[in-house]
Amino acid sequence: MTSKSAEPLTNPAHEQHDDPAKTDENWHEASVDAIDEGIARLLVGSAGNIYEIDARRLPEGAIPGTSLLLTGPLTAGLEAVSIGVDTATTKARQGRVRNKLDLLRQRSTD
């Protein structure tokens, strides 16, 4: 990662969710894209808006691929955002990746 700023790297838009309980504009889905030199790159919302934050702000155990729930306004640096791990989504994503890898391994042995 070349930029160390906590500014959004793309224009953050408020996301619309199919679940009526998740339509609050201060609630956002995100995932950890990468962690490099103490900076975590987060992909936020379905558009994948990119934010870089201090990796120490991530919940304990968060690694690239971890799904997150952000609560608060999407401002530069996400200073006012509370960050939590979305365990169910993370496990589902890991399961899909594991299944795809198994299929690829099976094809390579056929």
Backbone as JSON, one array per atom type, in Angstrom:
{
  "sequence": "MTSKSAEPLTNPAHEQHDDPAKTDENWHEASVDAIDEGIARLLVGSAGNIYEIDARRLPEGAIPGTSLLLTGPLTAGLEAVSIGVDTATTKARQGRVRNKLDLLRQRSTD",
  "N": [[0.85, -1.17, 0.0], [0.63, 2.11, -0.9], [-0.34, 4.55, 0.0], [-0.68, 6.18, 3.11], [-2.7, 7.48, 4.27], [-5.76, 8.08, 6.02], [-7.91, 8.72, 4.59], [-10.85, 8.25, 2.58], [-10.44, 6.25, -0.29], [-12.04, 6.01, -2.41], [-15.19, 7.38, -3.41], [-17.31, 7.35, -0.74], [-20.5, 5.92, -0.54], [-23.77, 5.85, 0.85], [-25.03, 2.72, 1.69], [-27.6, 0.6, 0.4], [-29.64, -1.84, 1.81], [-31.12, -5.11, 1.56], [-32.36, -6.2, 3.77], [-34.67, -4.91, 5.97], [-33.99, -4.25, 8.59], [-31.43, -3.45, 8.42], [-31.12, -0.97, 7.23], [-30.29, 1.41, 8.23], [-28.4, 4.28, 7.81], [-26.03, 4.45, 9.16], [-24.94, 1.99, 9.5], [-22.84, -0.5, 8.25], [-21.53, -2.98, 6.05], [-18.38, -4.55, 5.85], [-15.08, -5.61, 4.81], [-11.87, -6.94, 5.66], [-9.36, -6.16, 3.59], [-6.57, -6.06, 3.31], [-3.6, -5.99, 5.36], [-0.96, -4.0, 6.03], [2.16, -2.92, 7.02], [1.14, -1.88, 9.44], [-1.18, -0.64, 8.65], [-4.56, -1.04, 7.91], [-6.51, -2.05, 5.21], [-9.76, -1.53, 4.33], [-12.62, -2.81, 2.7], [-15.59, -1.39, 2.01], [-19.07, -1.75, 2.09], [-21.3, -2.69, -0.65], [-20.27, -1.6, -2.93], [-17.61, -1.62, -2.48], [-16.04, 0.45, -1.4], [-12.99, 1.97, -0.46], [-11.18, 2.21, 2.53], [-8.53, 3.26, 4.6], [-7.16, 2.42, 7.68], [-5.66, 2.64, 10.97], [-4.25, -0.36, 11.86], [-4.42, -1.25, 14.47], [-6.92, -0.57, 15.31], [-8.61, -2.55, 14.51], [-10.77, -5.3, 15.39], [-9.75, -7.8, 17.78], [-7.97, -10.5, 16.42], [-8.78, -10.1, 13.8], [-8.12, -10.57, 10.41], [-6.88, -10.43, 6.99], [-9.67, -10.94, 4.9], [-11.53, -11.21, 6.87], [-14.85, -10.56, 7.79], [-16.57, -7.59, 8.59], [-18.6, -5.51, 10.72], [-19.56, -2.25, 10.59], [-20.41, 0.48, 12.58], [-21.64, 3.61, 12.53], [-20.87, 6.91, 11.21], [-19.58, 7.14, 7.88], [-16.89, 8.63, 7.66], [-13.91, 10.42, 6.69], [-11.18, 8.49, 7.57], [-12.67, 7.05, 9.33], [-13.1, 7.65, 12.03], [-15.21, 7.89, 13.91], [-16.43, 5.46, 13.91], [-17.61, 2.35, 15.07], [-16.18, -0.84, 15.23], [-16.82, -4.17, 14.52], [-16.52, -7.79, 14.46], [-18.07, -9.76, 12.0], [-18.98, -12.67, 12.57], [-20.51, -14.85, 11.55], [-20.76, -14.29, 8.77], [-18.06, -14.23, 8.09], [-17.29, -16.92, 8.58], [-18.95, -18.22, 6.72], [-17.92, -17.21, 4.31], [-15.3, -18.21, 4.44], [-15.89, -20.92, 4.26], [-16.92, -21.09, 1.64], [-14.63, -20.41, 0.16], [-12.95, -22.5, 0.92], [-14.36, -24.69, -0.2], [-14.16, -24.07, -2.95], [-11.39, -24.24, -3.28], [-11.04, -26.95, -2.73], [-12.42, -28.05, -4.93], [-10.76, -27.16, -7.03], [-8.39, -28.51, -6.38], [-9.26, -31.12, -6.71], [-9.78, -31.16, -9.45], [-7.19, -30.88, -10.43], [-6.06, -33.32, -9.9], [-7.43, -35.05, -11.45]],
  "CA": [[0.0, 0.0, 0.0], [1.46, 3.28, -0.99], [-0.92, 5.66, 0.75], [-0.83, 5.93, 4.53], [-3.76, 8.34, 4.74], [-7.0, 7.41, 6.42], [-8.96, 9.26, 3.74], [-11.42, 7.26, 1.67], [-9.78, 6.25, -1.58], [-13.12, 6.15, -3.37], [-16.28, 8.16, -2.83], [-18.2, 6.47, 0.0], [-21.93, 6.17, -0.68], [-24.54, 5.07, 1.8], [-25.46, 1.48, 1.07], [-28.96, 0.13, 0.59], [-29.64, -3.25, 2.15], [-32.39, -5.78, 1.38], [-32.93, -6.43, 5.09], [-35.12, -3.63, 6.51], [-33.32, -3.95, 9.85], [-30.08, -2.98, 8.13], [-31.18, 0.17, 6.33], [-29.74, 2.59, 8.9], [-27.23, 4.73, 7.05], [-24.84, 4.36, 9.99], [-24.59, 0.57, 9.6], [-22.19, -0.86, 6.99], [-20.76, -4.2, 5.97], [-17.02, -4.31, 5.34], [-14.16, -6.73, 4.97], [-10.45, -6.58, 5.71], [-8.73, -6.54, 2.33], [-5.13, -6.28, 3.54], [-2.95, -5.3, 6.46], [0.42, -3.8, 5.6], [2.9, -1.91, 7.76], [0.3, -1.28, 10.47], [-2.35, -0.02, 8.05], [-5.55, -2.0, 7.42], [-7.34, -1.58, 4.11], [-11.1, -2.08, 4.44], [-13.56, -2.65, 1.6], [-16.84, -1.08, 2.71], [-20.29, -1.74, 1.3], [-21.34, -3.51, -1.86], [-19.44, -0.95, -3.94], [-16.21, -1.85, -2.14], [-15.3, 1.69, -1.13], [-11.77, 1.63, 0.26], [-10.72, 3.06, 3.62], [-7.35, 2.77, 5.29], [-7.16, 2.81, 9.09], [-4.63, 2.03, 11.79], [-4.61, -1.77, 12.08], [-4.71, -1.46, 15.9], [-8.35, -0.35, 15.53], [-9.36, -3.76, 14.16], [-11.03, -6.21, 16.51], [-8.75, -8.85, 17.99], [-8.06, -11.66, 15.55], [-9.16, -9.75, 12.43], [-7.08, -10.77, 9.42], [-7.48, -10.28, 5.66], [-10.78, -11.85, 4.64], [-12.5, -11.12, 7.96], [-16.01, -9.69, 7.56], [-16.77, -6.65, 9.69], [-19.77, -4.64, 10.78], [-19.2, -0.91, 11.02], [-21.53, 1.27, 13.05], [-21.26, 5.01, 12.63], [-20.78, 7.59, 9.92], [-18.39, 6.87, 7.06], [-16.12, 9.85, 7.46], [-12.5, 10.17, 6.43], [-10.5, 7.88, 8.69], [-13.63, 6.25, 10.1], [-12.81, 7.91, 13.44], [-16.39, 7.73, 14.76], [-17.04, 4.16, 13.6], [-17.35, 1.19, 15.92], [-15.87, -1.95, 14.33], [-16.99, -5.5, 15.11], [-16.39, -8.91, 13.53], [-19.29, -10.48, 11.61], [-18.49, -14.05, 12.63], [-21.26, -15.75, 10.65], [-20.38, -14.01, 7.38], [-16.66, -14.65, 7.93], [-17.26, -18.39, 8.49], [-19.56, -18.61, 5.44], [-16.96, -16.88, 3.26], [-14.21, -19.17, 4.53], [-16.41, -22.19, 3.75], [-16.99, -21.01, 0.17], [-13.26, -20.45, -0.34], [-12.47, -23.87, 1.13], [-15.01, -25.53, -1.21], [-13.56, -23.78, -4.26], [-10.04, -24.81, -3.3], [-11.2, -28.41, -2.84], [-12.77, -28.34, -6.33], [-9.56, -26.96, -7.85], [-7.46, -29.61, -6.09], [-9.82, -32.32, -7.3], [-9.57, -31.06, -10.91], [-5.77, -31.04, -10.76], [-5.69, -34.72, -9.76], [-8.19, -35.82, -12.46]],
  "C": [[0.88, 1.22, 0.0], [0.95, 4.43, -0.15], [-1.07, 5.27, 2.22], [-1.97, 6.76, 5.1], [-4.98, 7.52, 5.13], [-8.17, 7.97, 5.63], [-9.56, 8.16, 2.89], [-10.74, 7.37, 0.31], [-10.78, 6.27, -2.72], [-14.24, 6.9, -2.67], [-17.23, 7.25, -2.08], [-19.66, 6.88, -0.18], [-22.66, 5.35, 0.37], [-25.14, 3.89, 1.08], [-26.93, 1.22, 1.35], [-28.91, -1.36, 0.83], [-31.03, -3.82, 1.95], [-33.1, -6.0, 2.7], [-33.36, -5.1, 5.69], [-34.45, -3.26, 7.82], [-31.94, -3.36, 9.64], [-30.08, -1.78, 7.18], [-30.65, 1.45, 6.96], [-28.47, 3.01, 8.17], [-25.95, 4.72, 7.87], [-24.39, 2.93, 10.24], [-24.02, 0.14, 8.26], [-21.48, -2.2, 7.11], [-19.4, -3.86, 5.38], [-16.23, -5.6, 5.45], [-12.74, -6.19, 4.97], [-9.84, -7.09, 4.41], [-7.26, -6.89, 2.54], [-4.71, -5.53, 4.79], [-1.48, -5.22, 6.1], [1.03, -2.65, 6.38], [2.0, -1.14, 8.74], [-0.94, -0.56, 9.95], [-3.27, -1.12, 7.52], [-6.36, -1.34, 6.32], [-8.68, -2.3, 4.19], [-11.87, -1.81, 3.17], [-14.93, -2.52, 2.24], [-18.0, -1.04, 1.73], [-20.18, -2.57, 0.04], [-20.51, -2.91, -2.98], [-17.95, -1.14, -3.67], [-15.41, -0.58, -1.98], [-14.14, 1.38, -0.19], [-11.46, 2.69, 1.31], [-9.48, 2.43, 4.2], [-7.36, 3.33, 6.7], [-5.98, 2.16, 9.78], [-5.08, 0.61, 12.13], [-4.92, -2.06, 13.55], [-6.18, -1.22, 16.22], [-9.2, -1.56, 15.18], [-9.64, -4.59, 15.4], [-9.96, -7.29, 16.59], [-9.02, -10.03, 17.06], [-8.46, -11.35, 14.11], [-7.94, -9.85, 11.52], [-7.69, -10.51, 8.05], [-8.52, -11.37, 5.4], [-11.84, -11.8, 5.73], [-13.61, -10.15, 7.58], [-16.24, -8.85, 8.81], [-18.13, -5.98, 9.59], [-19.31, -3.31, 11.34], [-20.46, -0.18, 11.44], [-21.04, 2.69, 13.27], [-21.12, 5.62, 11.26], [-19.47, 7.28, 9.19], [-17.71, 8.19, 6.73], [-14.68, 9.47, 7.16], [-11.85, 9.62, 7.7], [-11.38, 7.01, 9.57], [-13.46, 6.43, 11.61], [-13.99, 7.62, 14.35], [-17.09, 6.4, 14.56], [-16.62, 3.13, 14.63], [-17.2, -0.01, 14.98], [-16.02, -3.27, 15.09], [-16.84, -6.57, 14.04], [-17.77, -9.5, 13.27], [-18.89, -11.94, 11.47], [-19.2, -14.96, 11.64], [-20.86, -15.54, 9.2], [-18.94, -14.44, 7.11], [-16.58, -16.16, 7.75], [-17.86, -18.86, 7.16], [-18.6, -18.35, 4.29], [-15.81, -17.88, 3.26], [-14.64, -20.53, 4.0], [-16.47, -22.21, 2.23], [-15.59, -21.09, -0.44], [-12.7, -21.87, -0.22], [-13.06, -24.82, 0.09], [-14.42, -25.32, -2.59], [-12.16, -24.36, -4.36], [-10.1, -26.32, -3.42], [-11.53, -28.81, -4.28], [-11.56, -28.2, -7.25], [-8.56, -28.1, -7.63], [-7.94, -30.91, -6.74], [-9.61, -32.32, -8.83], [-8.12, -31.31, -11.28], [-5.33, -32.5, -10.64], [-6.42, -35.59, -10.78], [-7.45, -35.89, -13.77]]
}
